[in-house]
DNA sequence: TCAACACTTCATTCCATACTTAACTATACC
DNA sequence: GGTATAGTTAAGTATGGAATGAAGTGTTGA
């Protein structure tokens, strides 16, 4: 058992592989070359590292033409990386949050495939406050009122529950240190809000920008000022 | 940012350190020597690794006599290790979850040379309740009634007081977070209860099992049901 | 007072593995 | 076909850091 854990941690523990995993945290698939640039190393080297991560089933690759796209094999990998992110020492932590470069990403960003950051945490708190969802052990339950709310976004919660993925659960946020909505519901919610143009993804970053429409809606629905 | 993460992951990524963290997952504090045995390495080496984990604020150490107890600095560390544990392929994972050893050691175990755990704490509370011992600053005093009680176990408290070891003192329990009886009296009391076959030591663990006779006596003397 | 024990520190050794150089396969597009 | 681009594979090197051995501090208990 300890050996299995040690095998996984030693894989995660390499600086280059950490950079790969950290980059992939935004839930998108990247090509080997893109990852080589992010990790600041050679194509041969990145290929070696990606091979190890795939062999351990942390990543999967999909060839598309002469490119090959790499992404997480399952959400659990992203959760583990996020959990490690929470361990960054506080003093160092503050600096980063205060760093203006990261202001956008602190404010509003994706965590794998759901909404995180200040805005993600605020929305989740408000969903609980308005009794749309309620904490139940390690998951969230959706109330009747909540089902109606999500159906406004064209989300069928009953249908979602049938998926093999965990329906709704809290995910600890590394900047806010508070939980935000993850799981199938969290992913669906973000997807629909993107479709509705509340948010737009930025290129090359996990940051998300809030549209004028989104600002209005966040205030109307959740009394969140951005 | 990526550098900070890489620093943490590289720390977690060493096989020996992984074994340390995995061992500490049961929430108990362990001594350096115990961890060296768990990780199957030398005291010097474990000391080096523990030093790094402490410097990164993943662990904290609290000296108790000539021992030093190591434990997680905060719950987030345990969460991260657990999250990594989730990455192990399912078939391998199931085998371990069925292991129920942790419950026993939390229930009843030795702390250095005296009784600790749930049972140790309960007995100590009852010794105070029945006015056999009473807290006095950083030590316990034995009452006249208490002397009579311990003499039933063939313990001569007056004789014990002459030894250079601290006679009786509270020792904070890591699982229960409550005090239990330590010092010369605590050690003698455990020794006699083992001799009287109230308890039996287990091999390779600090866990202690309670005999049928012990269960009866614990109930009769302390109203403790086990 | 002294021996045993728990743990640490430091200097040295040694090895696993990340990285490089080089050659190779496969796809895309002219 | 020919050339450029994306990615992989293989052999050789080198270096970071884990492990070891020896020595040291501090506590316990006879």
mmCIF file with all atom_site columns, C-alpha atoms in Angstrom, chain B residues 31-189:
data_model
loop_
_atom_site.group_PDB
_atom_site.id
_atom_site.type_symbol
_atom_site.label_atom_id
_atom_site.label_alt_id
_atom_site.label_comp_id
_atom_site.label_asym_id
_atom_site.label_entity_id
_atom_site.label_seq_id
_atom_site.pdbx_PDB_ins_code
_atom_site.Cartn_x
_atom_site.Cartn_y
_atom_site.Cartn_z
_atom_site.occupancy
_atom_site.B_iso_or_equiv
_atom_site.pdbx_formal_charge
_atom_site.auth_seq_id
_atom_site.auth_comp_id
_atom_site.auth_asym_id
_atom_site.auth_atom_id
_atom_site.pdbx_PDB_model_num
ATOM 1   C CA . UNK B 1 31  ? 7.817   9.430  17.786 1.00 0.00 ? 31  UNK B CA 1
ATOM 2   C CA . UNK B 1 32  ? 10.770  9.657  15.417 1.00 0.00 ? 32  UNK B CA 1
ATOM 3   C CA . UNK B 1 33  ? 11.766  6.091  16.232 1.00 0.00 ? 33  UNK B CA 1
ATOM 4   C CA . UNK B 1 34  ? 8.309   4.736  15.547 1.00 0.00 ? 34  UNK B CA 1
ATOM 5   C CA . UNK B 1 35  ? 8.271   6.502  12.208 1.00 0.00 ? 35  UNK B CA 1
ATOM 6   C CA . UNK B 1 36  ? 11.721  5.157  11.388 1.00 0.00 ? 36  UNK B CA 1
ATOM 7   C CA . UNK B 1 37  ? 10.377  1.645  11.912 1.00 0.00 ? 37  UNK B CA 1
ATOM 8   C CA . UNK B 1 38  ? 7.254   2.340  9.855  1.00 0.00 ? 38  UNK B CA 1
ATOM 9   C CA . UNK B 1 39  ? 9.315   3.778  7.023  1.00 0.00 ? 39  UNK B CA 1
ATOM 10  C CA . UNK B 1 40  ? 11.974  1.090  7.389  1.00 0.00 ? 40  UNK B CA 1
ATOM 11  C CA . UNK B 1 41  ? 14.959  3.408  7.607  1.00 0.00 ? 41  UNK B CA 1
ATOM 12  C CA . UNK B 1 42  ? 17.582  4.713  10.053 1.00 0.00 ? 42  UNK B CA 1
ATOM 13  C CA . UNK B 1 43  ? 17.018  7.249  12.856 1.00 0.00 ? 43  UNK B CA 1
ATOM 14  C CA . UNK B 1 44  ? 19.389  9.739  11.240 1.00 0.00 ? 44  UNK B CA 1
ATOM 15  C CA . UNK B 1 45  ? 17.573  9.512  7.978  1.00 0.00 ? 45  UNK B CA 1
ATOM 16  C CA . UNK B 1 46  ? 14.129  9.870  9.487  1.00 0.00 ? 46  UNK B CA 1
ATOM 17  C CA . UNK B 1 47  ? 15.381  12.869 11.431 1.00 0.00 ? 47  UNK B CA 1
ATOM 18  C CA . UNK B 1 48  ? 16.530  14.518 8.202  1.00 0.00 ? 48  UNK B CA 1
ATOM 19  C CA . UNK B 1 49  ? 13.182  13.867 6.530  1.00 0.00 ? 49  UNK B CA 1
ATOM 20  C CA . UNK B 1 50  ? 11.157  15.029 9.526  1.00 0.00 ? 50  UNK B CA 1
ATOM 21  C CA . UNK B 1 51  ? 13.209  18.197 9.590  1.00 0.00 ? 51  UNK B CA 1
ATOM 22  C CA . UNK B 1 52  ? 12.255  18.977 6.014  1.00 0.00 ? 52  UNK B CA 1
ATOM 23  C CA . UNK B 1 53  ? 8.580   18.262 6.615  1.00 0.00 ? 53  UNK B CA 1
ATOM 24  C CA . UNK B 1 54  ? 8.591   20.544 9.636  1.00 0.00 ? 54  UNK B CA 1
ATOM 25  C CA . UNK B 1 55  ? 10.389  23.314 7.810  1.00 0.00 ? 55  UNK B CA 1
ATOM 26  C CA . UNK B 1 56  ? 7.644   23.179 5.184  1.00 0.00 ? 56  UNK B CA 1
ATOM 27  C CA . UNK B 1 57  ? 5.103   23.345 7.992  1.00 0.00 ? 57  UNK B CA 1
ATOM 28  C CA . UNK B 1 58  ? 3.487   20.067 7.022  1.00 0.00 ? 58  UNK B CA 1
ATOM 29  C CA . UNK B 1 59  ? 4.259   18.611 10.440 1.00 0.00 ? 59  UNK B CA 1
ATOM 30  C CA . UNK B 1 60  ? 4.758   19.928 13.942 1.00 0.00 ? 60  UNK B CA 1
ATOM 31  C CA . UNK B 1 61  ? 6.755   18.307 16.725 1.00 0.00 ? 61  UNK B CA 1
ATOM 32  C CA . UNK B 1 62  ? 6.166   18.393 20.433 1.00 0.00 ? 62  UNK B CA 1
ATOM 33  C CA . UNK B 1 63  ? 8.838   17.077 22.775 1.00 0.00 ? 63  UNK B CA 1
ATOM 34  C CA . UNK B 1 64  ? 7.670   14.957 25.666 1.00 0.00 ? 64  UNK B CA 1
ATOM 35  C CA . UNK B 1 65  ? 10.570  13.914 27.812 1.00 0.00 ? 65  UNK B CA 1
ATOM 36  C CA . UNK B 1 66  ? 13.193  12.354 25.659 1.00 0.00 ? 66  UNK B CA 1
ATOM 37  C CA . UNK B 1 67  ? 10.645  11.549 22.996 1.00 0.00 ? 67  UNK B CA 1
ATOM 38  C CA . UNK B 1 68  ? 9.449   13.883 20.317 1.00 0.00 ? 68  UNK B CA 1
ATOM 39  C CA . UNK B 1 69  ? 5.983   13.462 18.940 1.00 0.00 ? 69  UNK B CA 1
ATOM 40  C CA . UNK B 1 70  ? 5.291   14.334 15.332 1.00 0.00 ? 70  UNK B CA 1
ATOM 41  C CA . UNK B 1 71  ? 1.880   15.010 13.865 1.00 0.00 ? 71  UNK B CA 1
ATOM 42  C CA . UNK B 1 72  ? 0.225   16.942 11.052 1.00 0.00 ? 72  UNK B CA 1
ATOM 43  C CA . UNK B 1 73  ? 0.330   20.705 11.476 1.00 0.00 ? 73  UNK B CA 1
ATOM 44  C CA . UNK B 1 74  ? -3.207  21.084 10.155 1.00 0.00 ? 74  UNK B CA 1
ATOM 45  C CA . UNK B 1 75  ? -6.055  19.033 8.702  1.00 0.00 ? 75  UNK B CA 1
ATOM 46  C CA . UNK B 1 76  ? -5.337  20.235 5.159  1.00 0.00 ? 76  UNK B CA 1
ATOM 47  C CA . UNK B 1 77  ? -2.211  18.090 5.096  1.00 0.00 ? 77  UNK B CA 1
ATOM 48  C CA . UNK B 1 78  ? -4.249  14.993 5.804  1.00 0.00 ? 78  UNK B CA 1
ATOM 49  C CA . UNK B 1 79  ? -6.767  15.990 3.167  1.00 0.00 ? 79  UNK B CA 1
ATOM 50  C CA . UNK B 1 80  ? -4.029  16.285 0.572  1.00 0.00 ? 80  UNK B CA 1
ATOM 51  C CA . UNK B 1 81  ? -2.573  12.885 1.419  1.00 0.00 ? 81  UNK B CA 1
ATOM 52  C CA . UNK B 1 82  ? -6.015  11.349 1.292  1.00 0.00 ? 82  UNK B CA 1
ATOM 53  C CA . UNK B 1 83  ? -6.663  12.989 -2.059 1.00 0.00 ? 83  UNK B CA 1
ATOM 54  C CA . UNK B 1 84  ? -3.475  11.431 -3.399 1.00 0.00 ? 84  UNK B CA 1
ATOM 55  C CA . UNK B 1 85  ? -4.579  8.114  -1.939 1.00 0.00 ? 85  UNK B CA 1
ATOM 56  C CA . UNK B 1 86  ? -7.688  8.390  -4.066 1.00 0.00 ? 86  UNK B CA 1
ATOM 57  C CA . UNK B 1 87  ? -5.522  8.211  -7.163 1.00 0.00 ? 87  UNK B CA 1
ATOM 58  C CA . UNK B 1 88  ? -4.556  4.636  -6.528 1.00 0.00 ? 88  UNK B CA 1
ATOM 59  C CA . UNK B 1 89  ? -6.370  2.278  -8.869 1.00 0.00 ? 89  UNK B CA 1
ATOM 60  C CA . UNK B 1 90  ? -9.493  0.887  -7.239 1.00 0.00 ? 90  UNK B CA 1
ATOM 61  C CA . UNK B 1 91  ? -8.624  -2.797 -7.047 1.00 0.00 ? 91  UNK B CA 1
ATOM 62  C CA . UNK B 1 92  ? -5.510  -2.077 -5.025 1.00 0.00 ? 92  UNK B CA 1
ATOM 63  C CA . UNK B 1 93  ? -7.339  0.415  -2.860 1.00 0.00 ? 93  UNK B CA 1
ATOM 64  C CA . UNK B 1 94  ? -10.122 -1.824 -1.573 1.00 0.00 ? 94  UNK B CA 1
ATOM 65  C CA . UNK B 1 95  ? -7.791  -4.252 0.109  1.00 0.00 ? 95  UNK B CA 1
ATOM 66  C CA . UNK B 1 96  ? -6.615  -1.653 2.585  1.00 0.00 ? 96  UNK B CA 1
ATOM 67  C CA . UNK B 1 97  ? -9.878  -0.034 3.533  1.00 0.00 ? 97  UNK B CA 1
ATOM 68  C CA . UNK B 1 98  ? -11.048 -3.244 5.117  1.00 0.00 ? 98  UNK B CA 1
ATOM 69  C CA . UNK B 1 99  ? -8.216  -3.048 7.621  1.00 0.00 ? 99  UNK B CA 1
ATOM 70  C CA . UNK B 1 100 ? -9.686  -2.155 11.010 1.00 0.00 ? 100 UNK B CA 1
ATOM 71  C CA . UNK B 1 101 ? -6.538  -1.964 13.122 1.00 0.00 ? 101 UNK B CA 1
ATOM 72  C CA . UNK B 1 102 ? -6.852  1.771  13.627 1.00 0.00 ? 102 UNK B CA 1
ATOM 73  C CA . UNK B 1 103 ? -9.933  1.519  15.801 1.00 0.00 ? 103 UNK B CA 1
ATOM 74  C CA . UNK B 1 104 ? -8.192  -0.729 18.323 1.00 0.00 ? 104 UNK B CA 1
ATOM 75  C CA . UNK B 1 105 ? -5.190  1.498  18.768 1.00 0.00 ? 105 UNK B CA 1
ATOM 76  C CA . UNK B 1 106 ? -7.343  4.545  19.294 1.00 0.00 ? 106 UNK B CA 1
ATOM 77  C CA . UNK B 1 107 ? -9.318  2.665  21.896 1.00 0.00 ? 107 UNK B CA 1
ATOM 78  C CA . UNK B 1 108 ? -6.625  1.328  24.119 1.00 0.00 ? 108 UNK B CA 1
ATOM 79  C CA . UNK B 1 109 ? -2.869  1.580  23.840 1.00 0.00 ? 109 UNK B CA 1
ATOM 80  C CA . UNK B 1 110 ? 0.344   2.340  25.654 1.00 0.00 ? 110 UNK B CA 1
ATOM 81  C CA . UNK B 1 111 ? 1.967   5.746  25.742 1.00 0.00 ? 111 UNK B CA 1
ATOM 82  C CA . UNK B 1 112 ? 5.626   5.113  26.433 1.00 0.00 ? 112 UNK B CA 1
ATOM 83  C CA . UNK B 1 113 ? 5.076   2.893  29.498 1.00 0.00 ? 113 UNK B CA 1
ATOM 84  C CA . UNK B 1 114 ? 1.624   3.762  30.766 1.00 0.00 ? 114 UNK B CA 1
ATOM 85  C CA . UNK B 1 115 ? -1.934  3.347  29.623 1.00 0.00 ? 115 UNK B CA 1
ATOM 86  C CA . UNK B 1 116 ? -3.351  5.797  27.069 1.00 0.00 ? 116 UNK B CA 1
ATOM 87  C CA . UNK B 1 117 ? -6.147  5.994  24.525 1.00 0.00 ? 117 UNK B CA 1
ATOM 88  C CA . UNK B 1 118 ? -9.841  6.149  25.224 1.00 0.00 ? 118 UNK B CA 1
ATOM 89  C CA . UNK B 1 119 ? -9.573  3.648  28.078 1.00 0.00 ? 119 UNK B CA 1
ATOM 90  C CA . UNK B 1 120 ? -6.538  5.316  29.657 1.00 0.00 ? 120 UNK B CA 1
ATOM 91  C CA . UNK B 1 121 ? -8.296  8.655  29.648 1.00 0.00 ? 121 UNK B CA 1
ATOM 92  C CA . UNK B 1 122 ? -11.519 7.185  31.088 1.00 0.00 ? 122 UNK B CA 1
ATOM 93  C CA . UNK B 1 123 ? -9.709  5.414  33.902 1.00 0.00 ? 123 UNK B CA 1
ATOM 94  C CA . UNK B 1 124 ? -7.810  8.567  34.830 1.00 0.00 ? 124 UNK B CA 1
ATOM 95  C CA . UNK B 1 125 ? -11.017 10.592 34.885 1.00 0.00 ? 125 UNK B CA 1
ATOM 96  C CA . UNK B 1 126 ? -12.575 8.021  37.177 1.00 0.00 ? 126 UNK B CA 1
ATOM 97  C CA . UNK B 1 127 ? -9.528  7.951  39.467 1.00 0.00 ? 127 UNK B CA 1
ATOM 98  C CA . UNK B 1 128 ? -10.065 11.675 39.950 1.00 0.00 ? 128 UNK B CA 1
ATOM 99  C CA . UNK B 1 129 ? -13.837 11.325 40.235 1.00 0.00 ? 129 UNK B CA 1
ATOM 100 C CA . UNK B 1 130 ? -13.495 8.758  43.002 1.00 0.00 ? 130 UNK B CA 1
ATOM 101 C CA . UNK B 1 131 ? -10.887 10.960 44.700 1.00 0.00 ? 131 UNK B CA 1
ATOM 102 C CA . UNK B 1 132 ? -8.060  8.426  44.482 1.00 0.00 ? 132 UNK B CA 1
ATOM 103 C CA . UNK B 1 133 ? -5.866  11.070 42.889 1.00 0.00 ? 133 UNK B CA 1
ATOM 104 C CA . UNK B 1 134 ? -6.241  14.815 42.554 1.00 0.00 ? 134 UNK B CA 1
ATOM 105 C CA . UNK B 1 135 ? -4.620  17.320 40.202 1.00 0.00 ? 135 UNK B CA 1
ATOM 106 C CA . UNK B 1 136 ? -2.107  19.610 41.926 1.00 0.00 ? 136 UNK B CA 1
ATOM 107 C CA . UNK B 1 137 ? -0.363  21.943 39.510 1.00 0.00 ? 137 UNK B CA 1
ATOM 108 C CA . UNK B 1 138 ? 1.531   19.844 37.010 1.00 0.00 ? 138 UNK B CA 1
ATOM 109 C CA . UNK B 1 139 ? 1.313   16.666 39.040 1.00 0.00 ? 139 UNK B CA 1
ATOM 110 C CA . UNK B 1 140 ? -1.218  14.367 40.624 1.00 0.00 ? 140 UNK B CA 1
ATOM 111 C CA . UNK B 1 141 ? -1.390  13.799 44.391 1.00 0.00 ? 141 UNK B CA 1
ATOM 112 C CA . UNK B 1 142 ? -2.541  10.443 45.739 1.00 0.00 ? 142 UNK B CA 1
ATOM 113 C CA . UNK B 1 143 ? -5.115  10.627 48.507 1.00 0.00 ? 143 UNK B CA 1
ATOM 114 C CA . UNK B 1 144 ? -5.210  8.318  51.506 1.00 0.00 ? 144 UNK B CA 1
ATOM 115 C CA . UNK B 1 145 ? -8.159  6.585  49.856 1.00 0.00 ? 145 UNK B CA 1
ATOM 116 C CA . UNK B 1 146 ? -6.035  6.335  46.725 1.00 0.00 ? 146 UNK B CA 1
ATOM 117 C CA . UNK B 1 147 ? -3.126  4.721  48.532 1.00 0.00 ? 147 UNK B CA 1
ATOM 118 C CA . UNK B 1 148 ? -5.495  2.018  49.762 1.00 0.00 ? 148 UNK B CA 1
ATOM 119 C CA . UNK B 1 149 ? -6.809  1.551  46.226 1.00 0.00 ? 149 UNK B CA 1
ATOM 120 C CA . UNK B 1 150 ? -3.380  1.140  44.660 1.00 0.00 ? 150 UNK B CA 1
ATOM 121 C CA . UNK B 1 151 ? -2.243  -1.223 47.418 1.00 0.00 ? 151 UNK B CA 1
ATOM 122 C CA . UNK B 1 152 ? -4.931  -3.589 46.152 1.00 0.00 ? 152 UNK B CA 1
ATOM 123 C CA . UNK B 1 153 ? -2.761  -3.793 43.053 1.00 0.00 ? 153 UNK B CA 1
ATOM 124 C CA . UNK B 1 154 ? 0.316   -4.420 45.130 1.00 0.00 ? 154 UNK B CA 1
ATOM 125 C CA . UNK B 1 155 ? 1.566   -0.906 44.516 1.00 0.00 ? 155 UNK B CA 1
ATOM 126 C CA . UNK B 1 156 ? 3.259   0.789  47.444 1.00 0.00 ? 156 UNK B CA 1
ATOM 127 C CA . UNK B 1 157 ? 2.781   4.474  46.667 1.00 0.00 ? 157 UNK B CA 1
ATOM 128 C CA . UNK B 1 158 ? 5.096   5.605  49.464 1.00 0.00 ? 158 UNK B CA 1
ATOM 129 C CA . UNK B 1 159 ? 7.821   3.419  48.036 1.00 0.00 ? 159 UNK B CA 1
ATOM 130 C CA . UNK B 1 160 ? 7.191   4.747  44.516 1.00 0.00 ? 160 UNK B CA 1
ATOM 131 C CA . UNK B 1 161 ? 7.551   8.339  45.706 1.00 0.00 ? 161 UNK B CA 1
ATOM 132 C CA . UNK B 1 162 ? 11.130  7.608  46.700 1.00 0.00 ? 162 UNK B CA 1
ATOM 133 C CA . UNK B 1 163 ? 12.117  6.830  43.098 1.00 0.00 ? 163 UNK B CA 1
ATOM 134 C CA . UNK B 1 164 ? 13.719  9.670  41.198 1.00 0.00 ? 164 UNK B CA 1
ATOM 135 C CA . UNK B 1 165 ? 11.167  9.495  38.461 1.00 0.00 ? 165 UNK B CA 1
ATOM 136 C CA . UNK B 1 166 ? 8.270   11.930 38.684 1.00 0.00 ? 166 UNK B CA 1
ATOM 137 C CA . UNK B 1 167 ? 5.681   10.191 40.833 1.00 0.00 ? 167 UNK B CA 1
ATOM 138 C CA . UNK B 1 168 ? 2.434   10.968 39.057 1.00 0.00 ? 168 UNK B CA 1
ATOM 139 C CA . UNK B 1 169 ? 1.571   13.480 36.370 1.00 0.00 ? 169 UNK B CA 1
ATOM 140 C CA . UNK B 1 170 ? -0.928  14.051 33.595 1.00 0.00 ? 170 UNK B CA 1
ATOM 141 C CA . UNK B 1 171 ? 0.124   13.230 30.056 1.00 0.00 ? 171 UNK B CA 1
ATOM 142 C CA . UNK B 1 172 ? -1.873  14.695 27.198 1.00 0.00 ? 172 UNK B CA 1
ATOM 143 C CA . UNK B 1 173 ? -3.408  12.091 24.957 1.00 0.00 ? 173 UNK B CA 1
ATOM 144 C CA . UNK B 1 174 ? -3.039  12.609 21.203 1.00 0.00 ? 174 UNK B CA 1
ATOM 145 C CA . UNK B 1 175 ? -6.202  10.909 20.142 1.00 0.00 ? 175 UNK B CA 1
ATOM 146 C CA . UNK B 1 176 ? -8.402  11.946 23.039 1.00 0.00 ? 176 UNK B CA 1
ATOM 147 C CA . UNK B 1 177 ? -6.866  15.344 23.747 1.00 0.00 ? 177 UNK B CA 1
ATOM 148 C CA . UNK B 1 178 ? -7.452  14.721 27.412 1.00 0.00 ? 178 UNK B CA 1
ATOM 149 C CA . UNK B 1 179 ? -4.973  13.878 30.182 1.00 0.00 ? 179 UNK B CA 1
ATOM 150 C CA . UNK B 1 180 ? -4.150  10.387 31.369 1.00 0.00 ? 180 UNK B CA 1
ATOM 151 C CA . UNK B 1 181 ? -2.048  9.167  34.261 1.00 0.00 ? 181 UNK B CA 1
ATOM 152 C CA . UNK B 1 182 ? 1.699   9.066  33.614 1.00 0.00 ? 182 UNK B CA 1
ATOM 153 C CA . UNK B 1 183 ? 4.863   9.016  35.703 1.00 0.00 ? 183 UNK B CA 1
ATOM 154 C CA . UNK B 1 184 ? 6.064   6.241  38.012 1.00 0.00 ? 184 UNK B CA 1
ATOM 155 C CA . UNK B 1 185 ? 2.529   5.560  39.233 1.00 0.00 ? 185 UNK B CA 1
ATOM 156 C CA . UNK B 1 186 ? 1.112   5.372  35.713 1.00 0.00 ? 186 UNK B CA 1
ATOM 157 C CA . UNK B 1 187 ? 3.820   2.922  34.685 1.00 0.00 ? 187 UNK B CA 1
ATOM 158 C CA . UNK B 1 188 ? 3.393   0.789  37.810 1.00 0.00 ? 188 UNK B CA 1
ATOM 159 C CA . UNK B 1 189 ? -0.378  0.770  37.422 1.00 0.00 ? 189 UNK B CA 1
#
